[in-house]
């Protein structure tokens, strides 16, 4: 009996030691990366390390026959003695698989040039054209510093850096929150600015120019392809204003209301997307590169309520929110998101999640262009700015482990259903699936320690 | 169609404004005393109870839909396809 107790104690001690070492190693790595002071002595490591709280997650997003993405996050939060909070987050993700190029399905096979200009791909008859050369890896760093400014005011500043093979994004943000009414009400205001640079392989295509389709090994190819390009890279900037109001209603309920205004300027076109030009019968004659306006103003209102039920409803916490978004491209959208955190036993919970989304199309969205409609000005056949609805349904299961650690699993199903939006389809498209649905699985494992 | 959209927008704005005004004028009588914050202080009652899940979801929906932000900044940050 004594031996057994000793063994258990030893095992626990080893586990605790491993945990501290992992935490210490991560703390050191985080400190070194961001230049924050972390004591390097062995004893110091343990003491300092205990002040960090880490949240880690790995997510797999996989669409049927299309894109698969994997994303890993490690976030560290350290609270200092004066309620100052430092949050550092490292994100790594990778994306592979075929992505819709914007062209519409046809009764015969279609051939396209890859975005890089090197090589071709063929889409069989009746299928939605997908470019299968997408492969990207992204590294992202976020840092946020939050501290009390006075008794009732909290300030926060943050930075963002994200780098992909062909994309660089830099961002800054600042927020102020004012508490009043015995800290039951909070008014907050924040601004953020992002500067993004896009350097796609093969350069930026000339908007509305025809996709060059042919033999990329021919001696004239490079010169001809270059005529369809305008530059090697383009920029865009995003300025956001977010105004929020949070109100505690009673012991069981809290609500939040946000208004946001977002201005995006610069290159907003997707360089990888084309639009099919069809003859009156509906047969593809040409593929032109899409062209979007160089500015977009988005606004949204967001409302959220959280309610903690009592024993009679399993002590469940309901989290329901609604967002209405509208922009000057003619898109508006409704999003309803609800989660229910239901305790199971003393140490675990299950969290069902359901989300509904519906959007209208941008004014310049069209699934195809008919020859006699040419010339066009702004045009895009990217289904993501077309009329569509989507639903997400799934659940998360979390279990609290020793020492305040938590392990959780999330599995969700995401279904996107683009709709025609009233475009009359010419005869050749009859019987073809021109608004294909997208089904995806979202699987996630998280561990906090 | 345009007129309808404008009408809907105006109506939404009026509703939102009313909600805000009602909230603000009523807020002084709402709320709890510090010793009644037992439930509100729980992690699952935080407005964003899992920031990691929120960040991952934002990335997915930013890449796949025309809307972003609302709860937090919509921002740029990726050339997601």
Short mmCIF file of C-alpha atoms in Angstrom, two decimals:
data_model
loop_
_atom_site.label_atom_id
_atom_site.label_comp_id
_atom_site.label_asym_id
_atom_site.label_seq_id
_atom_site.Cartn_x
_atom_site.Cartn_y
_atom_site.Cartn_z
CA UNK A 1 0.00 0.00 0.00
CA UNK A 2 2.80 2.36 0.98
CA UNK A 3 4.73 1.50 -2.14
CA UNK A 4 1.68 2.16 -4.27
CA UNK A 5 1.20 5.56 -2.66
CA UNK A 6 4.86 6.34 -3.20
CA UNK A 7 4.62 5.33 -6.85
CA UNK A 8 1.57 7.51 -7.38
CA UNK A 9 3.27 10.43 -5.64
CA UNK A 10 6.37 9.92 -7.78
CA UNK A 11 4.29 9.81 -10.95
CA UNK A 12 2.41 12.96 -9.99
CA UNK A 13 5.69 14.70 -9.13
CA UNK A 14 7.12 13.72 -12.51
CA UNK A 15 4.03 14.97 -14.32
CA UNK A 16 4.10 18.26 -12.41
CA UNK A 17 7.78 18.63 -13.15
CA UNK A 18 7.19 17.95 -16.87
CA UNK A 19 4.35 20.45 -16.89
CA UNK A 20 6.46 23.14 -15.27
CA UNK A 21 9.33 22.42 -17.63
CA UNK A 22 7.09 22.72 -20.69
CA UNK A 23 5.59 25.90 -19.33
CA UNK A 24 9.04 27.23 -18.45
CA UNK A 25 10.38 26.39 -21.89
CA UNK A 26 7.47 28.12 -23.57
CA UNK A 27 7.80 31.13 -21.28
CA UNK A 28 11.47 31.40 -22.13
CA UNK A 29 10.79 31.05 -25.83
CA UNK A 30 8.04 33.67 -25.68
CA UNK A 31 10.22 36.01 -23.67
CA UNK A 32 13.13 35.64 -26.04
CA UNK A 33 10.92 36.16 -29.06
CA UNK A 34 9.33 39.36 -27.87
CA UNK A 35 12.16 40.72 -25.75
CA UNK A 36 10.22 40.60 -22.51
CA UNK A 37 12.24 39.84 -19.42
CA UNK A 38 12.15 36.29 -18.22
CA UNK A 39 14.57 35.25 -15.52
CA UNK A 40 16.98 32.67 -16.84
CA UNK A 41 17.93 30.96 -13.58
CA UNK A 42 16.50 27.51 -12.99
CA UNK A 43 14.54 28.58 -9.91
CA UNK A 44 13.47 31.81 -11.53
CA UNK A 45 12.08 29.92 -14.51
CA UNK A 46 9.61 28.03 -12.41
CA UNK A 47 8.47 31.06 -10.46
CA UNK A 48 8.15 33.26 -13.53
CA UNK A 49 6.68 30.48 -15.62
CA UNK A 50 3.78 29.98 -13.26
CA UNK A 51 2.54 33.44 -14.10
CA UNK A 52 1.95 32.56 -17.72
CA UNK A 53 -1.27 30.95 -18.85
CA UNK A 54 -1.05 29.13 -22.17
CA UNK A 55 -3.81 28.27 -24.58
CA UNK A 56 -2.97 26.02 -27.50
CA UNK A 57 -5.10 24.63 -30.28
CA UNK A 58 -4.88 22.72 -33.51
CA UNK A 59 -7.64 23.03 -36.06
CA UNK A 60 -8.30 21.10 -39.21
CA UNK A 61 -10.67 22.60 -41.77
CA UNK A 62 -11.46 20.31 -44.67
CA UNK A 63 -13.86 20.88 -47.57
CA UNK A 64 -15.17 17.96 -49.59
CA UNK A 65 -13.12 17.91 -52.87
CA UNK A 66 -11.68 21.35 -52.16
CA UNK A 67 -9.44 23.19 -49.73
CA UNK A 68 -7.93 21.65 -46.61
CA UNK A 69 -6.34 23.91 -44.00
CA UNK A 70 -4.49 23.14 -40.80
CA UNK A 71 -3.99 25.85 -38.18
CA UNK A 72 -2.02 25.76 -34.93
CA UNK A 73 -2.16 28.46 -32.25
CA UNK A 74 -0.09 28.99 -29.12
CA UNK A 75 -1.19 31.94 -27.02
CA UNK A 76 0.43 33.03 -23.78
CA UNK A 77 -1.11 35.44 -21.28
CA UNK A 78 0.80 36.94 -18.38
CA UNK A 79 -0.85 39.06 -15.72
CA UNK A 80 1.43 41.46 -13.88
CA UNK A 81 1.00 42.84 -10.37
CA UNK A 82 -0.86 46.03 -11.38
CA UNK A 83 -3.48 44.20 -13.45
CA UNK A 84 -1.39 44.72 -16.55
CA UNK A 85 -1.93 41.92 -19.03
CA UNK A 86 0.39 40.86 -21.83
CA UNK A 87 -0.98 38.55 -24.47
CA UNK A 88 1.23 37.02 -27.15
CA UNK A 89 -0.11 34.76 -29.84
CA UNK A 90 1.66 32.70 -32.47
CA UNK A 91 -0.36 31.20 -35.33
CA UNK A 92 0.84 28.87 -38.04
CA UNK A 93 -1.37 27.63 -40.82
CA UNK A 94 -1.12 25.84 -44.07
CA UNK A 95 -3.59 25.55 -46.92
CA UNK A 96 -3.72 23.13 -49.84
CA UNK A 97 -6.25 21.86 -52.34
CA UNK A 98 -8.39 23.06 -55.21
CA UNK A 99 -10.18 26.42 -55.07
CA UNK A 100 -12.91 27.73 -57.40
CA UNK A 101 -11.41 30.01 -60.08
CA UNK A 102 -14.69 31.85 -60.73
CA UNK A 103 -15.48 30.33 -64.14
CA UNK A 104 -18.78 28.52 -64.59
CA UNK A 105 -19.37 24.82 -65.38
CA UNK A 106 -19.81 23.98 -69.06
CA UNK A 107 -21.27 21.10 -71.09
CA UNK A 108 -17.75 20.49 -72.42
CA UNK A 109 -14.30 20.29 -70.83
CA UNK A 110 -12.48 23.59 -70.20
CA UNK A 111 -8.78 24.47 -70.08
CA UNK A 112 -7.26 27.23 -67.94
CA UNK A 113 -3.82 28.66 -67.31
CA UNK A 114 -2.51 28.36 -63.77
CA UNK A 115 -2.34 31.61 -61.79
CA UNK A 116 1.47 31.53 -61.98
CA UNK A 117 1.28 31.48 -65.78
CA UNK A 118 3.19 28.21 -65.88
CA UNK A 119 1.17 25.21 -67.02
CA UNK A 120 -2.49 24.49 -67.59
CA UNK A 121 -5.28 22.55 -65.94
CA UNK A 122 -8.35 20.95 -67.39
CA UNK A 123 -11.85 20.87 -65.92
CA UNK A 124 -14.04 17.96 -67.09
CA UNK A 125 -17.48 18.67 -68.58
CA UNK A 126 -20.19 19.59 -66.12
CA UNK A 127 -17.78 20.33 -63.28
CA UNK A 128 -17.05 23.59 -61.47
CA UNK A 129 -13.57 24.82 -62.53
CA UNK A 130 -11.15 24.49 -59.62
CA UNK A 131 -7.50 25.52 -59.63
CA UNK A 132 -5.65 22.86 -57.68
CA UNK A 133 -2.32 24.66 -57.39
CA UNK A 134 -3.12 26.51 -54.18
CA UNK A 135 -0.62 25.92 -51.49
CA UNK A 136 0.15 28.49 -48.86
CA UNK A 137 1.78 28.63 -45.46
CA UNK A 138 1.21 31.49 -43.07
CA UNK A 139 2.91 32.61 -39.90
CA UNK A 140 1.21 35.18 -37.69
CA UNK A 141 2.32 36.98 -34.55
CA UNK A 142 0.03 39.06 -32.35
CA UNK A 143 0.91 41.01 -29.25
CA UNK A 144 -1.53 42.89 -27.00
CA UNK A 145 -0.82 44.94 -23.90
CA UNK A 146 -3.73 45.87 -21.64
CA UNK A 147 -3.58 47.95 -18.48
CA UNK A 148 -5.67 50.15 -16.21
CA UNK A 149 -5.24 53.82 -17.12
CA UNK A 150 -7.26 55.15 -14.18
CA UNK A 151 -9.81 53.74 -11.72
CA UNK A 152 -12.47 53.29 -14.38
CA UNK A 153 -10.52 53.33 -17.62
CA UNK A 154 -8.65 50.45 -19.20
CA UNK A 155 -6.37 50.94 -22.20
CA UNK A 156 -5.00 48.39 -24.64
CA UNK A 157 -2.59 48.49 -27.57
CA UNK A 158 -1.61 45.71 -29.93
CA UNK A 159 0.36 44.76 -33.00
CA UNK A 160 -0.08 42.18 -35.73
CA UNK A 161 2.30 40.65 -38.25
CA UNK A 162 1.27 37.98 -40.70
CA UNK A 163 3.38 36.57 -43.52
CA UNK A 164 2.46 34.18 -46.27
CA UNK A 165 4.50 33.20 -49.28
CA UNK A 166 2.69 35.85 -51.33
CA UNK A 167 1.12 38.09 -48.67
CA UNK A 168 2.32 40.40 -45.91
CA UNK A 169 0.02 42.03 -43.37
CA UNK A 170 1.00 44.51 -40.66
CA UNK A 171 -1.48 45.90 -38.17
CA UNK A 172 -1.82 48.10 -35.09
CA UNK A 173 -4.76 48.64 -32.76
CA UNK A 174 -5.69 50.69 -29.72
CA UNK A 175 -8.71 50.51 -27.40
CA UNK A 176 -10.08 52.40 -24.41
CA UNK A 177 -12.83 51.11 -22.11
CA UNK A 178 -14.68 53.20 -19.52
CA UNK A 179 -16.54 51.45 -16.68
CA UNK A 180 -19.38 53.18 -14.84
CA UNK A 181 -22.52 52.36 -12.85
CA UNK A 182 -20.54 50.26 -10.31
CA UNK A 183 -18.72 48.65 -13.26
CA UNK A 184 -22.01 47.25 -14.54
CA UNK A 185 -21.77 49.34 -17.70
CA UNK A 186 -18.79 49.71 -20.00
CA UNK A 187 -18.38 51.99 -22.94
CA UNK A 188 -15.48 51.18 -25.24
CA UNK A 189 -13.92 52.52 -28.37
CA UNK A 190 -11.16 51.06 -30.49
CA UNK A 191 -9.36 51.73 -33.74
CA UNK A 192 -7.21 49.48 -35.85
CA UNK A 193 -5.16 49.88 -38.99
CA UNK A 194 -3.88 47.15 -41.29
CA UNK A 195 -1.53 47.47 -44.21
CA UNK A 196 -1.40 44.48 -46.56
CA UNK A 197 0.85 43.72 -49.53
CA UNK A 198 -0.08 41.08 -52.06
CA UNK A 199 2.69 39.63 -54.26
CA UNK A 200 1.08 36.71 -56.10
CA UNK A 201 3.18 34.32 -58.11
CA UNK A 202 2.75 35.30 -61.75
CA UNK A 203 2.06 38.94 -60.81
CA UNK A 204 -1.16 40.98 -60.67
CA UNK A 205 -3.39 40.37 -63.70
CA UNK A 206 -4.71 43.27 -65.72
CA UNK A 207 -8.38 43.60 -64.69
CA UNK A 208 -10.84 42.53 -67.41
CA UNK A 209 -8.06 41.24 -69.67
CA UNK A 210 -8.51 37.79 -71.21
CA UNK A 211 -6.80 34.84 -69.59
CA UNK A 212 -4.09 33.68 -71.96
CA UNK A 213 -4.55 29.97 -72.58
CA UNK A 214 -1.90 28.10 -74.55
CA UNK A 215 1.47 26.39 -74.39
CA UNK A 216 3.54 28.00 -71.63
CA UNK A 217 6.70 26.39 -73.07
CA UNK A 218 6.43 28.27 -76.35
CA UNK A 219 9.08 31.00 -76.89
CA UNK A 220 6.45 33.81 -77.17
CA UNK A 221 4.58 32.78 -74.01
CA UNK A 222 6.44 34.94 -71.47
CA UNK A 223 5.99 38.14 -73.52
CA UNK A 224 2.34 37.41 -74.23
CA UNK A 225 1.65 36.52 -70.58
CA UNK A 226 3.38 39.70 -69.39
CA UNK A 227 0.89 41.74 -71.45
CA UNK A 228 -1.89 40.47 -69.16
CA UNK A 229 -0.06 41.70 -66.01
CA UNK A 230 -0.02 45.18 -64.49
CA UNK A 231 2.48 44.82 -61.66
CA UNK A 232 4.28 42.40 -59.36
CA UNK A 233 2.46 43.48 -56.22
CA UNK A 234 -0.44 45.58 -54.91
CA UNK A 235 -1.42 47.03 -51.52
CA UNK A 236 -4.51 47.58 -49.48
CA UNK A 237 -5.19 49.29 -46.18
CA UNK A 238 -7.97 48.64 -43.68
CA UNK A 239 -9.04 51.18 -41.04
CA UNK A 240 -11.56 50.05 -38.46
CA UNK A 241 -13.51 51.87 -35.78
CA UNK A 242 -15.33 49.81 -33.16
CA UNK A 243 -17.68 51.31 -30.58
CA UNK A 244 -19.05 49.04 -27.90
CA UNK A 245 -21.41 49.12 -24.94
CA UNK A 246 -21.62 46.32 -22.39
CA UNK A 247 -24.31 46.09 -19.74
CA UNK A 248 -24.75 43.71 -16.84
CA UNK A 249 -28.52 43.18 -16.53
CA UNK A 250 -28.61 41.08 -13.37
CA UNK A 251 -26.71 38.33 -11.57
CA UNK A 252 -27.40 35.94 -14.46
CA UNK A 253 -27.29 38.10 -17.56
CA UNK A 254 -24.88 40.29 -19.49
CA UNK A 255 -25.39 42.01 -22.85
CA UNK A 256 -23.17 43.71 -25.42
CA UNK A 257 -23.85 46.07 -28.34
CA UNK A 258 -21.26 47.02 -30.95
CA UNK A 259 -21.17 49.26 -33.97
CA UNK A 260 -18.26 49.01 -36.37
CA UNK A 261 -17.17 51.04 -39.35
CA UNK A 262 -14.50 49.67 -41.64
CA UNK A 263 -12.84 51.36 -44.60
CA UNK A 264 -10.81 49.25 -47.00
CA UNK A 265 -8.80 50.97 -49.73
CA UNK A 266 -6.50 49.70 -52.44
CA UNK A 267 -6.36 46.44 -54.34
CA UNK A 268 -9.50 44.50 -53.36
CA UNK A 269 -9.67 42.31 -56.46
CA UNK A 270 -8.82 38.63 -56.21
CA UNK A 271 -5.97 38.11 -58.71
CA UNK A 272 -6.76 34.39 -59.01
CA UNK A 273 -10.38 34.79 -60.08
CA UNK A 274 -11.83 35.01 -63.59
CA UNK A 275 -15.32 35.44 -65.04
CA UNK A 276 -16.62 33.30 -67.93
CA UNK A 277 -17.71 35.20 -71.04
CA UNK A 278 -20.49 33.18 -72.69
CA UNK A 279 -22.16 33.47 -76.10
CA UNK A 280 -25.95 33.74 -76.32
CA UNK A 281 -26.24 29.94 -76.18
CA UNK A 282 -24.22 29.81 -72.97
CA UNK A 283 -20.93 28.42 -74.28
CA UNK A 284 -17.68 29.91 -72.92
CA UNK A 285 -15.83 32.11 -75.40
CA UNK A 286 -13.34 33.74 -73.08
CA UNK A 287 -12.31 34.12 -69.42
CA UNK A 288 -11.63 37.63 -68.17
CA UNK A 289 -9.87 38.57 -64.92
CA UNK A 290 -12.29 40.00 -62.38
CA UNK A 291 -12.29 43.68 -61.38
CA UNK A 292 -13.54 45.05 -58.05
CA UNK A 293 -13.77 48.67 -56.89
CA UNK A 294 -10.69 49.99 -55.07
CA UNK A 295 -12.58 50.92 -51.93
CA UNK A 296 -15.16 49.33 -49.70
CA UNK A 297 -16.95 50.72 -46.64
CA UNK A 298 -18.42 48.08 -44.36
CA UNK A 299 -20.57 48.77 -41.34
CA UNK A 300 -22.05 46.40 -38.85
CA UNK A 301 -24.13 46.23 -35.71
CA UNK A 302 -23.65 43.38 -33.29
CA UNK A 303 -25.70 42.35 -30.28
CA UNK A 304 -24.96 39.61 -27.81
CA UNK A 305 -26.62 38.26 -24.68
CA UNK A 306 -25.34 35.67 -22.24
CA UNK A 307 -27.60 34.08 -19.66
CA UNK A 308 -26.68 31.71 -16.83
CA UNK A 309 -29.63 29.41 -16.13
CA UNK A 310 -30.20 27.79 -12.76
CA UNK A 311 -30.48 24.13 -11.69
CA UNK A 312 -33.82 23.67 -13.41
CA UNK A 313 -32.05 24.15 -16.76
CA UNK A 314 -28.81 22.29 -15.93
CA UNK A 315 -26.93 25.50 -14.96
CA UNK A 316 -26.51 26.04 -18.67
CA UNK A 317 -24.97 29.23 -20.08
CA UNK A 318 -26.67 30.43 -23.27
CA UNK A 319 -24.68 32.70 -25.58
CA UNK A 320 -26.71 34.19 -28.42
CA UNK A 321 -25.59 36.90 -30.82
CA UNK A 322 -26.80 38.61 -33.96
CA UNK A 323 -24.82 40.66 -36.47
CA UNK A 324 -26.16 42.78 -39.30
CA UNK A 325 -23.55 43.92 -41.82
CA UNK A 326 -23.93 46.16 -44.83
CA UNK A 327 -21.46 47.73 -47.25
CA UNK A 328 -21.31 50.08 -50.22
CA UNK A 329 -20.86 47.15 -52.61
CA UNK A 330 -24.52 46.30 -52.04
CA UNK A 331 -23.83 43.33 -49.77
CA UNK A 332 -25.76 42.91 -46.56
CA UNK A 333 -25.68 39.93 -44.25
CA UNK A 334 -27.34 38.46 -41.19
CA UNK A 335 -25.50 36.18 -38.77
CA UNK A 336 -27.07 34.43 -35.80
CA UNK A 337 -24.65 32.54 -33.60
CA UNK A 338 -25.63 30.57 -30.53
CA UNK A 339 -23.74 28.37 -28.11
CA UNK A 340 -24.95 26.57 -25.01
CA UNK A 341 -22.42 25.58 -22.39
CA UNK A 342 -23.90 22.68 -20.44
CA UNK A 343 -21.98 21.32 -17.43
CA UNK A 344 -21.64 17.53 -17.39
CA UNK A 345 -20.65 16.25 -13.99
CA UNK A 346 -18.27 18.35 -11.93
CA UNK A 347 -15.37 18.71 -14.33
CA UNK A 348 -16.61 18.66 -17.89
CA UNK A 349 -19.02 20.39 -20.21
CA UNK A 350 -20.57 20.00 -23.61
CA UNK A 351 -21.14 23.02 -25.83
CA UNK A 352 -23.53 22.67 -28.79
CA UNK A 353 -23.06 25.39 -31.41
CA UNK A 354 -25.32 26.49 -34.22
CA UNK A 355 -24.74 29.39 -36.59
CA UNK A 356 -26.87 30.72 -39.44
CA UNK A 357 -25.53 33.07 -42.07
CA UNK A 358 -27.17 34.71 -45.05
CA UNK A 359 -25.77 37.33 -47.44
CA UNK A 360 -26.94 39.18 -50.53
CA UNK A 361 -24.73 39.64 -53.60
CA UNK A 362 -22.46 42.58 -54.41
CA UNK A 363 -23.94 44.82 -57.12
CA UNK A 364 -21.19 43.82 -59.55
CA UNK A 365 -21.43 40.09 -58.85
CA UNK A 366 -22.45 37.96 -61.81
CA UNK A 367 -21.96 34.22 -62.31
CA UNK A 368 -21.02 34.89 -65.97
CA UNK A 369 -21.02 37.64 -68.59
CA UNK A 370 -22.89 37.31 -71.90
CA UNK A 371 -20.84 38.63 -74.85
CA UNK A 372 -23.32 41.38 -75.74
CA UNK A 373 -23.06 42.77 -72.17
CA UNK A 374 -19.41 43.69 -72.84
CA UNK A 375 -17.67 45.94 -72.02
CA UNK A 376 -18.24 45.63 -68.28
CA UNK A 377 -16.74 47.80 -65.56
CA UNK A 378 -16.65 46.10 -62.18
CA UNK A 379 -17.29 42.39 -62.33
CA UNK A 380 -16.68 39.31 -60.18
CA UNK A 381 -18.02 35.76 -60.24
CA UNK A 382 -16.49 34.88 -56.85
CA UNK A 383 -19.33 33.05 -55.08
CA UNK A 384 -18.10 34.47 -51.75
CA UNK A 385 -19.53 37.87 -52.70
CA UNK A 386 -22.62 36.35 -54.30
CA UNK A 387 -25.96 35.49 -52.74
CA UNK A 388 -25.52 32.68 -50.28
CA UNK A 389 -26.61 31.13 -47.03
CA UNK A 390 -24.61 28.96 -44.67
CA UNK A 391 -25.12 26.94 -41.55
CA UNK A 392 -22.64 25.61 -39.00
CA UNK A 393 -23.64 22.93 -36.55
CA UNK A 394 -21.47 21.10 -34.07
CA UNK A 395 -20.37 20.70 -30.51
CA UNK A 396 -17.40 21.03 -28.23
CA UNK A 397 -16.57 18.81 -25.29
CA UNK A 398 -14.24 20.12 -22.61
CA UNK A 399 -12.84 18.53 -19.49
CA UNK A 400 -11.03 20.25 -16.63
CA UNK A 401 -7.85 18.48 -15.59
CA UNK A 402 -5.68 18.84 -12.51
CA UNK A 403 -4.21 22.23 -11.73
CA UNK A 404 -6.74 24.22 -13.74
CA UNK A 405 -5.69 22.72 -17.09
CA UNK A 406 -8.34 22.08 -19.71
CA UNK A 407 -8.56 19.76 -22.67
CA UNK A 408 -11.29 20.20 -25.27
CA UNK A 409 -12.42 18.78 -28.59
CA UNK A 410 -14.61 20.50 -31.15
CA UNK A 411 -16.27 18.97 -34.18
CA UNK A 412 -18.44 21.01 -36.52
CA UNK A 413 -20.04 20.75 -39.92
CA UNK A 414 -20.16 23.84 -42.15
CA UNK A 415 -22.51 23.92 -45.14
CA UNK A 416 -22.48 26.76 -47.68
CA UNK A 417 -25.28 27.07 -50.18
CA UNK A 418 -24.75 29.71 -52.89
CA UNK A 419 -28.01 30.69 -54.61
CA UNK A 420 -28.65 31.92 -58.13
CA UNK A 421 -29.92 35.39 -57.15
CA UNK A 422 -32.18 35.74 -60.20
CA UNK A 423 -29.66 35.40 -63.03
CA UNK A 424 -31.27 33.87 -66.08
CA UNK A 425 -29.10 31.06 -67.38
CA UNK A 426 -28.66 30.47 -71.12
CA UNK A 427 -29.63 27.11 -72.59
CA UNK A 428 -26.20 25.44 -72.53
CA UNK A 429 -26.13 25.68 -68.72
CA UNK A 430 -29.38 23.75 -68.34
CA UNK A 431 -28.89 20.72 -66.17
CA UNK A 432 -25.48 21.89 -64.90
CA UNK A 433 -24.78 22.63 -61.25
CA UNK A 434 -23.88 26.33 -61.45
CA UNK A 435 -24.23 27.02 -57.71
CA UNK A 436 -22.42 24.09 -56.11
CA UNK A 437 -22.71 23.68 -52.35
CA UNK A 438 -19.62 23.47 -50.17
CA UNK A 439 -19.44 21.07 -47.24
CA UNK A 440 -16.66 21.27 -44.72
CA UNK A 441 -15.64 19.62 -41.47
CA UNK A 442 -14.05 21.67 -38.70
CA UNK A 443 -12.17 19.60 -36.12
CA UNK A 444 -10.23 21.13 -33.24
CA UNK A 445 -8.27 20.03 -30.20
CA UNK A 446 -7.38 22.63 -27.55
CA UNK A 447 -5.30 22.42 -24.43
CA UNK A 448 -4.91 25.16 -21.82
CA UNK A 449 -2.32 25.02 -19.04
CA UNK B 1 -35.04 46.72 -54.72
CA UNK B 2 -32.68 49.55 -53.77
CA UNK B 3 -35.50 51.38 -51.98
CA UNK B 4 -36.26 48.24 -49.98
CA UNK B 5 -32.62 47.85 -48.98
CA UNK B 6 -32.46 51.47 -47.83
CA UNK B 7 -35.71 51.02 -45.91
CA UNK B 8 -34.40 47.89 -44.21
CA UNK B 9 -31.15 49.68 -43.31
CA UNK B 10 -33.04 52.67 -41.90
CA UNK B 11 -35.33 50.40 -39.92
CA UNK B 12 -32.37 48.44 -38.55
CA UNK B 13 -30.66 51.68 -37.53
CA UNK B 14 -33.77 52.95 -35.76
CA UNK B 15 -34.14 49.65 -33.88
CA UNK B 16 -30.47 49.71 -32.90
CA UNK B 17 -30.66 53.33 -31.79
CA UNK B 18 -33.77 52.61 -29.72
CA UNK B 19 -32.08 49.63 -28.08
CA UNK B 20 -29.03 51.75 -27.26
CA UNK B 21 -31.06 54.66 -25.89
CA UNK B 22 -33.25 52.34 -23.80
CA UNK B 23 -30.14 50.54 -22.55
CA UNK B 24 -28.34 53.74 -21.66
CA UNK B 25 -31.29 55.36 -19.90
CA UNK B 26 -32.13 52.19 -18.03
CA UNK B 27 -28.59 51.14 -17.22
CA UNK B 28 -28.36 53.03 -13.95
CA UNK B 29 -31.04 50.79 -12.48
CA UNK B 30 -29.55 47.64 -13.98
CA UNK B 31 -26.65 45.62 -12.76
CA UNK B 32 -25.46 43.95 -9.59
CA UNK B 33 -23.53 44.73 -6.45
CA UNK B 34 -19.91 43.55 -6.33
CA UNK B 35 -20.81 40.61 -4.04
CA UNK B 36 -23.38 39.37 -6.58
CA UNK B 37 -20.84 38.69 -9.30
CA UNK B 38 -20.32 34.99 -8.54
CA UNK B 39 -21.89 33.78 -11.80
CA UNK B 40 -20.72 36.68 -13.96
CA UNK B 41 -17.14 36.04 -12.85
CA UNK B 42 -17.16 32.52 -14.29
CA UNK B 43 -15.08 32.01 -17.41
CA UNK B 44 -18.07 30.74 -19.40
CA UNK B 45 -19.91 34.04 -18.71
CA UNK B 46 -17.14 36.12 -20.33
CA UNK B 47 -18.40 37.73 -23.55
CA UNK B 48 -15.72 35.81 -25.44
CA UNK B 49 -15.37 32.68 -23.33
CA UNK B 50 -12.86 31.06 -25.70
CA UNK B 51 -10.70 33.63 -27.54
CA UNK B 52 -8.84 30.84 -29.39
CA UNK B 53 -12.06 29.41 -30.84
CA UNK B 54 -13.16 32.93 -31.75
CA UNK B 55 -9.88 33.63 -33.58
CA UNK B 56 -10.08 30.36 -35.52
CA UNK B 57 -13.73 30.93 -36.43
CA UNK B 58 -13.02 34.51 -37.54
CA UNK B 59 -10.32 33.20 -39.87
CA UNK B 60 -12.62 30.57 -41.41
CA UNK B 61 -15.58 32.90 -41.97
CA UNK B 62 -13.38 35.81 -43.11
CA UNK B 63 -12.02 33.49 -45.83
CA UNK B 64 -15.36 32.01 -46.89
CA UNK B 65 -17.94 34.80 -46.55
CA UNK B 66 -18.23 38.48 -47.46
CA UNK B 67 -18.61 39.65 -43.84
CA UNK B 68 -16.10 39.93 -41.03
CA UNK B 69 -15.74 41.54 -37.62
CA UNK B 70 -18.67 42.99 -35.69
CA UNK B 71 -17.76 41.45 -32.37
CA UNK B 72 -14.14 42.52 -32.72
CA UNK B 73 -12.09 44.12 -35.49
CA UNK B 74 -12.76 42.70 -38.94
CA UNK B 75 -9.34 43.79 -40.16
CA UNK B 76 -7.11 42.45 -42.88
CA UNK B 77 -4.47 39.91 -42.08
CA UNK B 78 -4.65 37.23 -44.71
CA UNK B 79 -4.97 36.71 -48.41
CA UNK B 80 -7.12 33.70 -47.68
CA UNK B 81 -8.70 31.83 -50.52
#
